[in-house]
Tab-separated table of C-alpha atoms in Angstrom:
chain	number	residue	atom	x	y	z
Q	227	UNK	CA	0.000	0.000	0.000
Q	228	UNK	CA	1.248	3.593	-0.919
Q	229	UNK	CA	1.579	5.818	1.986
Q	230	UNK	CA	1.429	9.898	1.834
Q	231	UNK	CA	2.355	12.268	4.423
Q	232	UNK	CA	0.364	15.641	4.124
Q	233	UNK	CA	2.207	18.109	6.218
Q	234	UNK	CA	0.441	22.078	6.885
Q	235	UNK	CA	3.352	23.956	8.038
Q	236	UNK	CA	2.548	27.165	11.508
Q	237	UNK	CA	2.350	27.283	15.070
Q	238	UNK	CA	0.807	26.209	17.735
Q	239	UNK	CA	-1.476	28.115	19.827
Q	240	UNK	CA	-4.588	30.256	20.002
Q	241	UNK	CA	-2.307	33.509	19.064
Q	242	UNK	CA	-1.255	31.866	15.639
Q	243	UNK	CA	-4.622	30.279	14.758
Q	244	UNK	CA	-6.240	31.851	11.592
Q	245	UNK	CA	-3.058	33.927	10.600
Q	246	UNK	CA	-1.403	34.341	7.644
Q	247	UNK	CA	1.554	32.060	8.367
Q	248	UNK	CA	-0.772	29.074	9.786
Q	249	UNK	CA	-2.429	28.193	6.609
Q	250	UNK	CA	-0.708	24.914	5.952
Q	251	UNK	CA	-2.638	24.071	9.366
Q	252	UNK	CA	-5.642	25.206	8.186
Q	253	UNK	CA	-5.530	23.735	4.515
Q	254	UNK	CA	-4.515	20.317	6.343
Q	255	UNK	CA	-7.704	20.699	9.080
Q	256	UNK	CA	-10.015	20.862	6.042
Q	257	UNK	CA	-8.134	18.236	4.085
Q	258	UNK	CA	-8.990	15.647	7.673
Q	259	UNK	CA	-12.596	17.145	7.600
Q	260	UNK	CA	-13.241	16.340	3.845
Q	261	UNK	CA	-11.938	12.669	4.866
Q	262	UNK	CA	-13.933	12.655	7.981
Q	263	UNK	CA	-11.100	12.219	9.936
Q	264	UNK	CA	-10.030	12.916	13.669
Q	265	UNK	CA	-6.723	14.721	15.166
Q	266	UNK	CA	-4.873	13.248	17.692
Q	267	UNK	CA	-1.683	14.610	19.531
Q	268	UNK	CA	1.348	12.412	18.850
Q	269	UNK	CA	5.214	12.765	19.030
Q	270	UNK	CA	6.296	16.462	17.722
Q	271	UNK	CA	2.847	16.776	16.137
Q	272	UNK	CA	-1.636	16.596	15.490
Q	273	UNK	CA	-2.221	13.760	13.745
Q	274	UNK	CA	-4.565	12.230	11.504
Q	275	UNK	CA	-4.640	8.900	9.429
Q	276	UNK	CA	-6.620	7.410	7.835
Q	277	UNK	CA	-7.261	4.940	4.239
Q	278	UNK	CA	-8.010	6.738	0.960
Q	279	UNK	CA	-8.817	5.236	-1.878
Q	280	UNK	CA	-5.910	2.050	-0.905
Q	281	UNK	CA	-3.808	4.653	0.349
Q	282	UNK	CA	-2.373	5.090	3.858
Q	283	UNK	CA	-2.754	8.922	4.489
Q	284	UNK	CA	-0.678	10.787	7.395
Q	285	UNK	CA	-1.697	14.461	8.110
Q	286	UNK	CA	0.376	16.287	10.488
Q	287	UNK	CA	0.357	19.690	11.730
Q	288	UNK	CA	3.853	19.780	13.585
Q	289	UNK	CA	4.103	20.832	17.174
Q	290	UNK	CA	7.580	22.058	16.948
Q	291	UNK	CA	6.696	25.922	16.211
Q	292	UNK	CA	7.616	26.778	12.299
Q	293	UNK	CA	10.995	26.775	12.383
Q	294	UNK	CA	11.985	23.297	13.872
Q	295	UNK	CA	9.268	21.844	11.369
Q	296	UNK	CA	11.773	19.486	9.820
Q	297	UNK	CA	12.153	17.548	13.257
Q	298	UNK	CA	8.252	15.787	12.786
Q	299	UNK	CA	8.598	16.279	9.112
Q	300	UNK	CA	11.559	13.461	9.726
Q	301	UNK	CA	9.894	11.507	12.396
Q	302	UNK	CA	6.985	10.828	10.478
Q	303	UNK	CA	8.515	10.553	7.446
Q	304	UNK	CA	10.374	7.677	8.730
Q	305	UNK	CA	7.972	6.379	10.980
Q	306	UNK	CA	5.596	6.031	8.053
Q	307	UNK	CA	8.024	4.760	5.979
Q	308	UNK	CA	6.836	7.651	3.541
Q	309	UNK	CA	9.119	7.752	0.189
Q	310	UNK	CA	10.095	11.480	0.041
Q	311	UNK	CA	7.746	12.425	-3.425
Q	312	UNK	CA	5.028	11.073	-1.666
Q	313	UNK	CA	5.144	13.612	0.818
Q	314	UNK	CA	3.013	17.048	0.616
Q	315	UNK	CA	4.090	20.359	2.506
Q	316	UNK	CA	2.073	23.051	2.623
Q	317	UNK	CA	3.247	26.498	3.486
Q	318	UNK	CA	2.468	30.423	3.234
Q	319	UNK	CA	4.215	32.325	0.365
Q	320	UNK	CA	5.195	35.940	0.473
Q	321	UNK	CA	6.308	35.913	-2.621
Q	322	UNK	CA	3.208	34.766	-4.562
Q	323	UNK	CA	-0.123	37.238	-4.633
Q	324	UNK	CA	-3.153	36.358	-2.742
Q	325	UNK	CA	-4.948	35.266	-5.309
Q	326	UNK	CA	-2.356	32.366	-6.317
Q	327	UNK	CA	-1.215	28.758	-5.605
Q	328	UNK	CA	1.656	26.845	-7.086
Q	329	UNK	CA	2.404	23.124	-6.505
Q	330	UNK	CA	6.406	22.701	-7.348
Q	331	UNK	CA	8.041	18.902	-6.998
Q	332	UNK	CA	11.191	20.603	-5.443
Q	333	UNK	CA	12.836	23.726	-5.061
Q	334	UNK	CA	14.523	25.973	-2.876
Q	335	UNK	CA	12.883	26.849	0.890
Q	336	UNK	CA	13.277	30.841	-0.673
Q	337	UNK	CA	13.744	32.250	2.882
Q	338	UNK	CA	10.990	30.210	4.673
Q	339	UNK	CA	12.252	28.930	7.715
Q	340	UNK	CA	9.599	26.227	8.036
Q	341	UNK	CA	11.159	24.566	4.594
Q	342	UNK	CA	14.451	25.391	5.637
Q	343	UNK	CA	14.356	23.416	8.604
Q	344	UNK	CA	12.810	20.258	6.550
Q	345	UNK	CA	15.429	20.632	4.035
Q	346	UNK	CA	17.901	20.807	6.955
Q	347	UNK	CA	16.240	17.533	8.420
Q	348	UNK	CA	16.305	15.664	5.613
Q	349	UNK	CA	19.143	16.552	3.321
Q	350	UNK	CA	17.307	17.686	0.330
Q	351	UNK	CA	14.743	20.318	-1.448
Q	352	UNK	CA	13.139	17.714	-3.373
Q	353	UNK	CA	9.834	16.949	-1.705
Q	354	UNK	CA	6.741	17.954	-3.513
Q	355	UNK	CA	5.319	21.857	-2.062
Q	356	UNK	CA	2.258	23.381	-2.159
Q	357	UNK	CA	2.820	27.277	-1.544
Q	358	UNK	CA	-0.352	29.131	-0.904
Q	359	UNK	CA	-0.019	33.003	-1.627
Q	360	UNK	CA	-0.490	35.255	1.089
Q	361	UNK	CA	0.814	38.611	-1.162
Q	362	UNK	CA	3.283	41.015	0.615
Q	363	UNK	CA	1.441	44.123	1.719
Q	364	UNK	CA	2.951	45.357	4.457
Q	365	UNK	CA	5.169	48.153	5.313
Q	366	UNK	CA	9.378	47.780	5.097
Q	367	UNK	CA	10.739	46.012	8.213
Q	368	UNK	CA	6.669	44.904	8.797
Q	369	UNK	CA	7.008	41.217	7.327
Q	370	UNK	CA	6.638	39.268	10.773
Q	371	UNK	CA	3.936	41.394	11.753
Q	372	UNK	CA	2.433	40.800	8.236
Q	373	UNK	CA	2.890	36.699	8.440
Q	374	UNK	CA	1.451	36.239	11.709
Q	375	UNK	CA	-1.761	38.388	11.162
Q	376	UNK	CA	-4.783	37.859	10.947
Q	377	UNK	CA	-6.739	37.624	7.223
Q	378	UNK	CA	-8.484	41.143	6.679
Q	379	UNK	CA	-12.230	40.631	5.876
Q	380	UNK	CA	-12.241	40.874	2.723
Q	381	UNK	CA	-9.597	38.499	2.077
Q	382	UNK	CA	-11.930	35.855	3.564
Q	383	UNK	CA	-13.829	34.675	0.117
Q	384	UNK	CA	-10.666	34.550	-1.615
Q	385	UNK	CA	-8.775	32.504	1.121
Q	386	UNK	CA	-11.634	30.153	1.541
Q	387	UNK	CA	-12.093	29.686	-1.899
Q	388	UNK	CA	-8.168	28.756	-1.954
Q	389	UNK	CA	-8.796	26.094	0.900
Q	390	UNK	CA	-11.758	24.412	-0.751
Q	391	UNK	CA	-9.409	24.171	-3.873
Q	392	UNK	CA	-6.409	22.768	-1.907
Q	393	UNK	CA	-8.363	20.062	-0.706
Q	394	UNK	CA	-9.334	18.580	-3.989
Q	395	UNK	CA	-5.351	19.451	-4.970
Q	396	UNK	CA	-4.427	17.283	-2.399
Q	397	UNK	CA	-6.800	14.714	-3.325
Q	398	UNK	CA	-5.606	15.153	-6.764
Q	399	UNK	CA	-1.691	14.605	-6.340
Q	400	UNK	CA	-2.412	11.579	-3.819
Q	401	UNK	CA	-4.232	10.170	-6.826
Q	402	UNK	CA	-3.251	10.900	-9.648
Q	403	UNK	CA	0.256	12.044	-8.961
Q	404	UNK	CA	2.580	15.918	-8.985
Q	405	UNK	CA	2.572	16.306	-12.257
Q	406	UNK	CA	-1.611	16.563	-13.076
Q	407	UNK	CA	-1.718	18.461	-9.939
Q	408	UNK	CA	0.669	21.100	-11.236
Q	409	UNK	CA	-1.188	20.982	-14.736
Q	410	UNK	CA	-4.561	21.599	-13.085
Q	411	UNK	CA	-3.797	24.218	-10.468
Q	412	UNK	CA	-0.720	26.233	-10.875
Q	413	UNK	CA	-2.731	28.754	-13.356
Q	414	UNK	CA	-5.684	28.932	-11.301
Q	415	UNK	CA	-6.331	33.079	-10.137
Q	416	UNK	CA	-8.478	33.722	-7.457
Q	417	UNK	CA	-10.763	36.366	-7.201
C-alpha cells in the first residue's frame, strides 16, 4: 500500500490560529474534515490517518513551532516509511499574490524557515510543495507582523475559496500524482 504524508506547516497556539503564516494548518484541518477524519496529539505533532482510496494517508500539523518543522517532518517521514515524493508540505508564500497557488516537486525553501528546517532535516529540497499566496502588503521592516496576522475581511472569500481548492489538490496529487496536480492548479487566479 502507498503511503502519503500531508504536512500544513505554523504554530501552535490560540495567538497563531487563523493567521497568515498558519495556513498549511488550516488547509490540512479541512483536508482531515473532507476525509472525515479525527486529530490526535502524537510525538512532535496533530495527527490524523486514515485509508483513501488504498492509500495510507498521514496528516500532520507539527508541534515544533515553524521553524523546527523538519524535526516531525523526519519523524513521520520515517515512521511512516513515507518515500520522500510522496510527501506534501504546505506552506504560506510571500512571494506569490493572494490570489495564487503553485504546486512545485522541489525547489529551494526561498527564505521560509519552516522549509528550511525540513530541508535541513532531511538533506534535500526535493519533496513535492504546495505554496499558498499570502501577497506582501505590508510596510518595510513589517514582514513578521504581516505573516502572523490575521486575514483582513475581505480576504476571507478569496482565502476560503483557496482552501476548498487545496483540498481537492491534495486529493488530486495523492491520486493521480505531482505532475496533473501542477497541470490543473498552478494557473488557477483567485478572485
Amino acid at each position: 500500500m502507498n503511503s502519503y504524508l500531508i504536512v500544513g506547516l505554523g504554530n501552535i497556539g490560540a495567538e497563531y490560529a487563523q493567521t497568515r503564516h498558519n495556513i498549511g494548518f488550516d488547509v490540512v484541518d479541512a483536508f482531515a474534515k473532507a476525509n472525515d477524519a479525527g486529530w490526535h496529539i502524537d510525538r512532535l505533532a496533530e495527527v490524523s490517518q486514515f485509508k483513501l482510496k488504498g492509500r495510507a494517508i498521514t496528516l500532520i500539523k507539527p508541534s515544533t513551532y515553524m521553524n523546527l518543522s523538519g524535526r516531525a517532518f523526519k519523524y513521520w517521514l520515517d515512521k511512516e516509511k513515507v518515500a520522500i515524493e510522496n510527501t506534501f508540505t504546505i506552506v504560506d508564500d510571500l512571494a506569490l499574490p493572494l490570489e495564487k497557488l503553485r504546486v512545485r516537486p522541489s525547489g529551494s525553501d526561498a527564505g521560509h524557515n519552516g522549509l528550511r528546517s525540513i530541508q535541513d532535516a532531511t538533506l534535500t529540497n526535493a519533496f513535492p510543495k504546495l505554496r499558498f499566496g499570502i501577497g506582501n502588503d505590508f510596510a518595510k521592516g513589517r514582514q513578521a507582523d504581516f505573516v502572523l496576522s490575521k486575514w483582513k475581511p475581505q480576504e476571507g472569500p478569496i482565502v476560503q475559496q483557496k482552501i476548498d481548492s487545496c483540498v481537492q489538490l491534495i486529493h488530486c496529487f495523492i491520486l493521480e500524482g505531482i505532475q496533473p496536480a501542477m497541470n490543473k492548479f498552478n494557473n488557477l487566479v483567485f478572485k
